[in-house]
Coordinates of C-alpha atoms in Angstrom, one line a residue:
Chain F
X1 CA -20.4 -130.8 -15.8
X2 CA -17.5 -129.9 -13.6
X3 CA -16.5 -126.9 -16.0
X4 CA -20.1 -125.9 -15.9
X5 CA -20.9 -125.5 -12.0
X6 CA -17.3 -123.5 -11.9
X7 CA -18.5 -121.3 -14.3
X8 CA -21.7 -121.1 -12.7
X9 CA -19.8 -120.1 -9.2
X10 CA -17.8 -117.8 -10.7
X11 CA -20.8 -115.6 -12.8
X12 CA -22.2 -115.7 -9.3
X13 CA -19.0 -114.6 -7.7
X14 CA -18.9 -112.2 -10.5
X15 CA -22.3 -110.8 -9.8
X16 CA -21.7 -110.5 -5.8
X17 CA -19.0 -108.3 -6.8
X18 CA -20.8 -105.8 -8.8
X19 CA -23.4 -105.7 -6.4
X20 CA -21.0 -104.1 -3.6
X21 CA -19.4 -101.8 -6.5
X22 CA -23.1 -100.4 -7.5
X23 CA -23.2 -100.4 -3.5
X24 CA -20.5 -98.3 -3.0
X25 CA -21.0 -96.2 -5.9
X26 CA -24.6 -95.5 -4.4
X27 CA -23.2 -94.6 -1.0
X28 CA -20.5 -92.2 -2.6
X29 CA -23.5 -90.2 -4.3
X30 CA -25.6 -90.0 -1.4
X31 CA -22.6 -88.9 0.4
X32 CA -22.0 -86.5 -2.4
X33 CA -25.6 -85.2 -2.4
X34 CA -25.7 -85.0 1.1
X35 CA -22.2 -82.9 1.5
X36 CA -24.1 -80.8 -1.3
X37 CA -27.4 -80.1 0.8
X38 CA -25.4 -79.4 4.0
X39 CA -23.1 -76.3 1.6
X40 CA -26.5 -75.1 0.3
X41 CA -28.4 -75.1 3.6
X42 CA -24.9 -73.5 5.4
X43 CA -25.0 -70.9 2.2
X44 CA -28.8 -70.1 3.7
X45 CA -28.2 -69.4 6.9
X46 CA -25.5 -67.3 5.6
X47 CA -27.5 -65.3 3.1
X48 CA -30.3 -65.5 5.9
X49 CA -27.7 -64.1 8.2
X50 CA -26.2 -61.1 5.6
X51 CA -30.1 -60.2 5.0
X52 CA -30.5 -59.8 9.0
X53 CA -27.2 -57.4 9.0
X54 CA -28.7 -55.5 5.7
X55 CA -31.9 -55.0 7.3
X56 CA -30.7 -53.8 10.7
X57 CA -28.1 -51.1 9.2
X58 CA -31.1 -49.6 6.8
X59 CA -33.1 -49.6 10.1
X60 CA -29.8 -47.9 11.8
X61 CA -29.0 -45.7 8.9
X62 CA -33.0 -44.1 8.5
X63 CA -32.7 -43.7 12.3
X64 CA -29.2 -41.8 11.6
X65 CA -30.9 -39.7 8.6
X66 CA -33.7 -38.6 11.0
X67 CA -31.7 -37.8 13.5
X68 CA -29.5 -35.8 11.2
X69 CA -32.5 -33.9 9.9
X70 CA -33.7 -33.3 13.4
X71 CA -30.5 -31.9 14.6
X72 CA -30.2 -29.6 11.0
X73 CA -33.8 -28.5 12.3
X74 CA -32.5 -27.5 16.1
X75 CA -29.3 -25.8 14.2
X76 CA -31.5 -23.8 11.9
X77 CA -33.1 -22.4 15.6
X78 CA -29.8 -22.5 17.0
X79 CA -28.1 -20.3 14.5
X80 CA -31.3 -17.7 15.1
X81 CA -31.0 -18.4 19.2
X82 CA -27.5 -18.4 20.7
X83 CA -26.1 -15.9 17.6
X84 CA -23.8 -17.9 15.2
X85 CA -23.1 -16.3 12.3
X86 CA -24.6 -17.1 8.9
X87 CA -21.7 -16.1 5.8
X88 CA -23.7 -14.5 3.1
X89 CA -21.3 -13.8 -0.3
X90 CA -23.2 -12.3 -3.4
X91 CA -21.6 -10.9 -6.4
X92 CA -22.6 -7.1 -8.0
X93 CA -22.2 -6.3 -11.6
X94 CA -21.8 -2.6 -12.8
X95 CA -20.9 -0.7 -16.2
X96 CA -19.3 2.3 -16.8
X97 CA -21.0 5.4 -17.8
X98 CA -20.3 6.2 -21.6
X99 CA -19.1 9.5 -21.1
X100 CA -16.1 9.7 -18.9
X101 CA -12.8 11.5 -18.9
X102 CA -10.6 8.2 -18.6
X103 CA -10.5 4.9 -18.1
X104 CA -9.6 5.6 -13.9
X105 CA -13.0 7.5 -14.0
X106 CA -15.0 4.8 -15.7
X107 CA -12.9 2.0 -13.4
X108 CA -14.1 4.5 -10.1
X109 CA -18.1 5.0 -11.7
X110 CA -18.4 1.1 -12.1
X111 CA -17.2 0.1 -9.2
X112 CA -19.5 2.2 -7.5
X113 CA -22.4 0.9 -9.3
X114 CA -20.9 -2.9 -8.7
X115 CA -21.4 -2.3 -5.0
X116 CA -24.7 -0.6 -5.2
X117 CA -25.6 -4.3 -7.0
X118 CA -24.0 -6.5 -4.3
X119 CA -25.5 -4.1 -1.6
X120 CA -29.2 -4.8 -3.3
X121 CA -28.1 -8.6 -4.2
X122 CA -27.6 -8.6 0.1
X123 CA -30.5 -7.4 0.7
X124 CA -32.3 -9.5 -1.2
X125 CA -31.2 -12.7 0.1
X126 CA -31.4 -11.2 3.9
X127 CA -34.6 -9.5 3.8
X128 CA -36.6 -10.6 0.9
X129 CA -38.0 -9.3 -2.4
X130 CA -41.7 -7.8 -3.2
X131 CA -43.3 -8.2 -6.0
X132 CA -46.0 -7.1 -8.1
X133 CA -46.9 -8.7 -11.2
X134 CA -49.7 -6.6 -14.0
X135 CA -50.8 -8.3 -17.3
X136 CA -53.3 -6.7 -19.1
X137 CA -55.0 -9.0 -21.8
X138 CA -57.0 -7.8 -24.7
X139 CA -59.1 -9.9 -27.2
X140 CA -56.9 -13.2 -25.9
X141 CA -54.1 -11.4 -26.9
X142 CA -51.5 -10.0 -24.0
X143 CA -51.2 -6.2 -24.2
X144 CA -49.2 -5.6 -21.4
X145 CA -46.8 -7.7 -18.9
X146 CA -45.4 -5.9 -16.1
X147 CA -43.2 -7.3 -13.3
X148 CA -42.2 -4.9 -10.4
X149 CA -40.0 -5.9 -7.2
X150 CA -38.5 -3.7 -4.6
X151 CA -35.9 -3.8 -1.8
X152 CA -35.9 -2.1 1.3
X153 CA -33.2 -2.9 3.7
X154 CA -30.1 -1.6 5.9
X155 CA -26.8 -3.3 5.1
X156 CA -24.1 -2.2 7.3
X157 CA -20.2 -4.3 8.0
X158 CA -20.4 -5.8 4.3
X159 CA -16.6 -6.7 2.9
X160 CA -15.5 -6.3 -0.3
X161 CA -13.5 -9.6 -1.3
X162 CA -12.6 -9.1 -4.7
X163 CA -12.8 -6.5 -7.9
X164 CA -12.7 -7.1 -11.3
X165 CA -13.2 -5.1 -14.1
X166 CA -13.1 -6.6 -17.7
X167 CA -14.6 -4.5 -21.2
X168 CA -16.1 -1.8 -18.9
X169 CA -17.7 -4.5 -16.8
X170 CA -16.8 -4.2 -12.9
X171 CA -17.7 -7.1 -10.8
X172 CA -17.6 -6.8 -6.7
X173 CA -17.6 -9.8 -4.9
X174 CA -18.9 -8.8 -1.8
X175 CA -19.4 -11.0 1.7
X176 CA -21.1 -10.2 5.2
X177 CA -21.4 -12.2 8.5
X178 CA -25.0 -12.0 9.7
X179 CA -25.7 -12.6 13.4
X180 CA -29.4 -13.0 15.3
X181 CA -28.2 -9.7 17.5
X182 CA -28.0 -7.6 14.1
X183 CA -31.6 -8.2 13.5
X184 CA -32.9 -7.2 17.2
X185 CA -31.2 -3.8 16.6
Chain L
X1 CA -2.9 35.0 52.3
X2 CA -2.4 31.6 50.2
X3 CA 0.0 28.8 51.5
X4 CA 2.5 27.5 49.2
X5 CA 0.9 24.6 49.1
X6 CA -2.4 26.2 47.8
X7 CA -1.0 28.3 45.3
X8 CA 0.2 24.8 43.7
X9 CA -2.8 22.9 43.7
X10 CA -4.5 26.2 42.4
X11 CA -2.4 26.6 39.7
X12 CA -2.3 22.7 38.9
X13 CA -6.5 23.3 38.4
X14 CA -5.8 26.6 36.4
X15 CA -3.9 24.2 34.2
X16 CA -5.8 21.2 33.5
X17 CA -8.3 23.4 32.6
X18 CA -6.8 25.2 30.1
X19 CA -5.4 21.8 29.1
X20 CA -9.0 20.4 28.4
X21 CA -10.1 23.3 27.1
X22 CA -7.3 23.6 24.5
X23 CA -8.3 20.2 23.2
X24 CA -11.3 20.5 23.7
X25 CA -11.5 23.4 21.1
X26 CA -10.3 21.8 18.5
X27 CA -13.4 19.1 18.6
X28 CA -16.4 19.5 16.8
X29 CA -19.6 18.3 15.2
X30 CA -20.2 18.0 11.6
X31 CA -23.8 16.5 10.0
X32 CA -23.0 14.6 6.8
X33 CA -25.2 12.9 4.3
X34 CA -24.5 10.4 1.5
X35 CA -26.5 9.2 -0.9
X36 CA -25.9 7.7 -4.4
X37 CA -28.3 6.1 -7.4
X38 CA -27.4 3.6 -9.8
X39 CA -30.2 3.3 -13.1
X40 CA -29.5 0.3 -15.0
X41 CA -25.8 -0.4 -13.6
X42 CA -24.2 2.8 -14.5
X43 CA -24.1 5.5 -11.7
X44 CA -26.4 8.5 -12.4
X45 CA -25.4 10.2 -9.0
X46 CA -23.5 10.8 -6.5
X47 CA -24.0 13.4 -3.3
X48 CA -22.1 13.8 0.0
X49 CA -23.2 16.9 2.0
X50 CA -20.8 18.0 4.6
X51 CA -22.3 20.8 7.3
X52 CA -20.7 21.5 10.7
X53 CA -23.2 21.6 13.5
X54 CA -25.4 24.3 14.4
X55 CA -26.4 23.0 17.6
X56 CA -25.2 20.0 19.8
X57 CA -25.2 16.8 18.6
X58 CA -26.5 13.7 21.3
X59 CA -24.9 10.4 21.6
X60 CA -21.9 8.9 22.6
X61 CA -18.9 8.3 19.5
X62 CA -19.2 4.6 17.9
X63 CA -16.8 3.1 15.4
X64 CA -14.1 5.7 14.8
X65 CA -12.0 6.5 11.6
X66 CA -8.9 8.2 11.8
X67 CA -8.1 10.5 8.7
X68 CA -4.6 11.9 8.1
X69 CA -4.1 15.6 8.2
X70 CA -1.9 18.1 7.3
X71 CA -3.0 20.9 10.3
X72 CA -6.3 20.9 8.4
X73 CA -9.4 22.3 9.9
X74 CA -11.8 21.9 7.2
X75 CA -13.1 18.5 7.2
X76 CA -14.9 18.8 3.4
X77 CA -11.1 19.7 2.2
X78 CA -10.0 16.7 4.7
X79 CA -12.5 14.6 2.9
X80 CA -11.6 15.6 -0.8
X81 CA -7.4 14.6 0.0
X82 CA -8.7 11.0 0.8
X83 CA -12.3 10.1 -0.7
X84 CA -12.1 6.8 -1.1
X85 CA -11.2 5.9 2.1
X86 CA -13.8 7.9 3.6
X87 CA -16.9 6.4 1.5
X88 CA -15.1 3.0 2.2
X89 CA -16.0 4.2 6.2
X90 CA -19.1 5.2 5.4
X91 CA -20.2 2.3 3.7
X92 CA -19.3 0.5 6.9
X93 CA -21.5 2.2 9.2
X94 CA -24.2 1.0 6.7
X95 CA -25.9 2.2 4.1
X96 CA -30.1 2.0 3.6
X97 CA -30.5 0.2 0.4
X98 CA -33.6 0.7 -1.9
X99 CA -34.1 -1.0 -5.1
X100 CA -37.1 -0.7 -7.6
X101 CA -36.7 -2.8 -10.1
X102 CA -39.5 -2.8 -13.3
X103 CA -39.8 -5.5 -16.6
X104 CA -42.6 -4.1 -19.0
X105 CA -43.0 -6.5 -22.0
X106 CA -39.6 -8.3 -20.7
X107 CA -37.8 -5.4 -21.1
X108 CA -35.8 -4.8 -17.4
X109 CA -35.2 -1.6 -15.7
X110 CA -33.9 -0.9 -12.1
X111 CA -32.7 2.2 -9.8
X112 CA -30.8 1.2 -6.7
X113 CA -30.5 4.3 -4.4
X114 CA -27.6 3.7 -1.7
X115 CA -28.1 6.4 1.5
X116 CA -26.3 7.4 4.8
X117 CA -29.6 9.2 6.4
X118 CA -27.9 12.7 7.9
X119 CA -25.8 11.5 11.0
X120 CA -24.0 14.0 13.3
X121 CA -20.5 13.0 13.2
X122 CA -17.8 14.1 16.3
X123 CA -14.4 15.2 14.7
X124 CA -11.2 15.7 16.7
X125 CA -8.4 17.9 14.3
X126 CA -4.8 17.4 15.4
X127 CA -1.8 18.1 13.5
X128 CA -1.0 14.8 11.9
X129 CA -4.7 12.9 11.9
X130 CA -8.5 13.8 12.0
X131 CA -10.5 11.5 13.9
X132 CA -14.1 11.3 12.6
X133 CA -16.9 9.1 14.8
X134 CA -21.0 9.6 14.3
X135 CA -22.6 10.1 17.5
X136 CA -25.5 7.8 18.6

């Protein structure tokens, strides 16, 4: 009887005991859990934060872009108003003549020709091309294509950079500074 | 009857004009035209007409170019000793430019014609140097 009652206390003692460990153990998950929700909800704000920051600098940066493409807008009138310069640099082709006396000559008649090709490649890109364009068609079939374009223009104060002539092929590499005052002349 | 100091001044005028005169002798106007045409990339022609003035020019002397000379008074021989300087100039002053360009059945064609239009040019001979400047 006597062994039975101390047995009895003790599997009750027993028992109290695991009670406070599952206790504890409960308490140290919660904890856990809780430590766990306060990182995720400090991770939020963070991300919540970073999104605010991302949103206000592609708010500052299309305000910057249209900006910039307001101000290339006033330079465009600018350059045409208070007479910058614009840098125009084309390149002319020419080819010597097949009849020529020596290779001097046929150096001198391309480089002449080169020019006349940078002087037209100039005008071109100052003043503008015109062009007329013919097809004639006959039974679905096209007869005829023409393409015609013409330049009229003055080109005065153009540099020669650089010549090179390679296989009878002269090549001028030509430049000119254009100002608004050139135009009102 | 003259002081002497009126026979000085008078001969100080006697010689500045026949100072200015002097130079101014050697001065005169020439009309010159360029022109050159370019078919297909090769030069077909060239043409620089020289002509000295047969009546006075109007303008004042622009951009100047200064030629070297060997007591030379014959600006088309001045020319001929240094040509490529001279069209160098000339392009300068600025050239017209006209270009006709033509693709039948996408086969291309062009004729760029390059022209000074006939400018009256003021040239000064000295014994070294020739200076050349068109009037305007």
């Amino acid at each position: 009887m006597k062994y039975s009652i101390l047995i009895a206390t003790l599997l009750s003692v027993s028992t109290l005991f695991s009670a406070d460990v599952v206790q504890t153990t409960d308490a140290i998950v919660i904890q856990q859990t809780n430590a766990e929700l306060a990182k995720v909800k400090a991770q939020l704000a963070l991300a919540e934060q970073e999104n605010q920051i991302v949103t206000q600098e592609l708010a500052q940066r299309e305000e910057e872009l249209a900006a910039a493409a307001s101000a290339s807008d006033a330079a465009k009138e600018e350059v045409l108003k208070e007479n910058k310069t614009i840098h125009i640099s084309v390149v002319g082709q020419g080819v010597a003549p097949m009849n020529t006396y020596s290779p001097a000559q046929a150096y001198a008649l391309a480089k002449r020709a080169a020019i006349a090709d940078a002087y037209r490649a100039i005008a071109e890109k100052v003043k503008g091309v015109r062009i007329d364009g013919q097809d004639t068609i006959k039974n679905m079939m096209v007869q005829r294509s023409t393409i015609r374009t013409y330049v009229q223009a003055m080109v005065k104060n153009a540099d020669i950079v650089e010549t090179t002539f390679k296989e009878g092929l002269c090549e001028v590499e030509m430049e000119i500074l254009i100002s608004h005052s050139d135009f009102a002349q | 009857m003259r002081s002497r100091n009126g026979n000085f001044n008078f001969s100080l005028r006697l010689c500045t004009i026949i100072l200015f005169n002097s130079l101014a002798l050697s001065a005169s106007e020439y009309l010159i035209s360029y022109k050159y045409v370019v078919k297909d990339a090769t030069l077909y022609n060239e043409t620089l007409l020289v002509s000295k003035a047969m009546t006075k020019c109007e303008g004042n002397p622009q951009e100047e170019f200064i030629l070297q000379n060997n007591s030379e008074e014959n600006l088309k021989k001045l020319i001929s000793k240094n040509p490529e300087e001279f069209l160098e100039y000339i392009h300068k002053l600025g050239l017209h430019v006209n270009h006709d360009e033509k693709t039948i059945n996408l086969q291309n064609s062009y004729t760029t014609i390059l022209t000074l239009k006939t400018t009256c040019f003021k040239v000064d001979f000295n014994d070294n140097f020739a200076t050349i400047a068109p009037l305007k």
